[in-house]
PDB file of C-alpha atoms in Angstrom:
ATOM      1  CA  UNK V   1      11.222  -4.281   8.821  1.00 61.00           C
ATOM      2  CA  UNK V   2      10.765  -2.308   5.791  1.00 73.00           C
ATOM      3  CA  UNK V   3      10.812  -3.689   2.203  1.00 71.00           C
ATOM      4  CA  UNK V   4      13.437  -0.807   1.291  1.00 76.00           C
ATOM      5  CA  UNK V   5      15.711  -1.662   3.852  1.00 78.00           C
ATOM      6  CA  UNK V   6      15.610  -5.377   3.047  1.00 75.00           C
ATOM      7  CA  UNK V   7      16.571  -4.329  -0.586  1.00 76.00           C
ATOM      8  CA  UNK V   8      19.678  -2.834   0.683  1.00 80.00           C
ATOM      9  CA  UNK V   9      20.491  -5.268   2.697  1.00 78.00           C
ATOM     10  CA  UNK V  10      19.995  -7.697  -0.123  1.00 76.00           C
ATOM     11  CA  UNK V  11      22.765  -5.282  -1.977  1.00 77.00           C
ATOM     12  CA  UNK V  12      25.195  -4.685   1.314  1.00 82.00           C
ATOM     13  CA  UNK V  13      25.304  -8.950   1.451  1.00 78.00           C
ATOM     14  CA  UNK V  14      25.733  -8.786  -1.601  1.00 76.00           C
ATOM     15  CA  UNK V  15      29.214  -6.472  -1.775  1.00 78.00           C
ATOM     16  CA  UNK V  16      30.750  -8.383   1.199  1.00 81.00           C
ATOM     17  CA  UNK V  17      30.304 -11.446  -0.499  1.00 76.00           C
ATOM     18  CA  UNK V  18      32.027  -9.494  -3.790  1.00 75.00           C
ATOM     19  CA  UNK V  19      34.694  -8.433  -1.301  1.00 78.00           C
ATOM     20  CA  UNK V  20      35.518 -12.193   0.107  1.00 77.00           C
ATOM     21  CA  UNK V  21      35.091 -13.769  -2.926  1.00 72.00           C
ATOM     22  CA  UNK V  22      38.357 -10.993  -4.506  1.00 73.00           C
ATOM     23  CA  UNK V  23      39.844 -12.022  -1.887  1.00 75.00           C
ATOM     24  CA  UNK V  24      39.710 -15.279  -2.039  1.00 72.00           C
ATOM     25  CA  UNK V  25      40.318 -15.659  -5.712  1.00 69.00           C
ATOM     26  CA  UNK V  26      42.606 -12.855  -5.505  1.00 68.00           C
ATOM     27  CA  UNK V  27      42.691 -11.541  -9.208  1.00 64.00           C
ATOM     28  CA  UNK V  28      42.242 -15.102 -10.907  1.00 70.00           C
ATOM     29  CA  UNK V  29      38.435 -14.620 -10.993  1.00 68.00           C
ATOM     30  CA  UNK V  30      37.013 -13.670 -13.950  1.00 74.00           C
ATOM     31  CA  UNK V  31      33.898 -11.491 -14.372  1.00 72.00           C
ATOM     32  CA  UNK V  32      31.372 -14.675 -15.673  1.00 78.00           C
ATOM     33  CA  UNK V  33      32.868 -16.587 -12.602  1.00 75.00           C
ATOM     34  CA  UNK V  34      31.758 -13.298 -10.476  1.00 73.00           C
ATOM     35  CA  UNK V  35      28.531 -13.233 -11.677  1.00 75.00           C
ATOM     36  CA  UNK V  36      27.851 -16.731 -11.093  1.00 78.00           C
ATOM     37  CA  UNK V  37      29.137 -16.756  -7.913  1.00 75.00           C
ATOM     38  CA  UNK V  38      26.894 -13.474  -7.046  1.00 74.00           C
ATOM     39  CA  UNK V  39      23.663 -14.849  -8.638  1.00 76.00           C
ATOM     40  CA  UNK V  40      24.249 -17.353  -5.814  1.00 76.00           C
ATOM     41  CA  UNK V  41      23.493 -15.091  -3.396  1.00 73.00           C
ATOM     42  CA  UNK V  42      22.148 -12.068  -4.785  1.00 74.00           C
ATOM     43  CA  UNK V  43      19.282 -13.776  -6.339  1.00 78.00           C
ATOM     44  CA  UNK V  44      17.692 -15.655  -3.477  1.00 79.00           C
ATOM     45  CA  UNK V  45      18.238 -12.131  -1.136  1.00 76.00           C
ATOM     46  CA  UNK V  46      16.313 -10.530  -4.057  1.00 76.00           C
ATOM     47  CA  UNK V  47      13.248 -13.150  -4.007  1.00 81.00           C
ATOM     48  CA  UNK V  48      13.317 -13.127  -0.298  1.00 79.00           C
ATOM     49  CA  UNK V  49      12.711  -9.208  -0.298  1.00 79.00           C
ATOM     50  CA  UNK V  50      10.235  -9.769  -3.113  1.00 80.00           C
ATOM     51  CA  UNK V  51       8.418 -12.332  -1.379  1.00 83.00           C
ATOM     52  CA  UNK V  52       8.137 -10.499   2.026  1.00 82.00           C
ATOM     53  CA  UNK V  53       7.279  -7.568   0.071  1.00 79.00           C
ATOM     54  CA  UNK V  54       4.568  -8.898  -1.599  1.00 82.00           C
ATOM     55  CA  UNK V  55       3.141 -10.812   1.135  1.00 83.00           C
ATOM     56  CA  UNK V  56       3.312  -7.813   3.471  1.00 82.00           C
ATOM     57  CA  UNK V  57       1.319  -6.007   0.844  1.00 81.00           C
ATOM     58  CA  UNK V  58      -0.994  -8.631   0.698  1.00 85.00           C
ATOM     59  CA  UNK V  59      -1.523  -8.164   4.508  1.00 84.00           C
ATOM     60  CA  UNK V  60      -2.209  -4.678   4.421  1.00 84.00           C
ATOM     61  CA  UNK V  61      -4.620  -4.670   1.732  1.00 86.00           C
ATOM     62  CA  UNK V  62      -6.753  -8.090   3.190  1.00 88.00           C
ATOM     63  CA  UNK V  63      -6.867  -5.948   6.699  1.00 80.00           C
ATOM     64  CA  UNK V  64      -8.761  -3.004   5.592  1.00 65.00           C
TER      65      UNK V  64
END
């Protein structure tokens, strides 16, 4: 899988979980409770991608 792709897939989970948590809260949720909620998820996606971006790059160099 591609380290692009990943990234936007890190961003689609992302706007889904935006979309359920509106829903959810319906308009009682404030933009700092957004954000917290979204660091929940957004941030580990992000480090995931980082990680397996990183380590793939590591791969590539160590095999040549």
């Amino acid at each position: 899988m591609n380290v692009k792709n990943m990234f936007y897939g890190a961003i689609l989970v992302s706007a889904v979980w935006a979309v359920i948590l509106l829903s959810w809260f319906e308009s009682s949720l404030t933009l700092s409770d957004y954000l917290r909620y979204e660091s929940v998820i957004l941030i580990p996606c992000l480090l995931w991608v980082a990680v397996y971006g990183l380590g793939k790059l590591y791969l590539q160099r160590t095999s040549n």
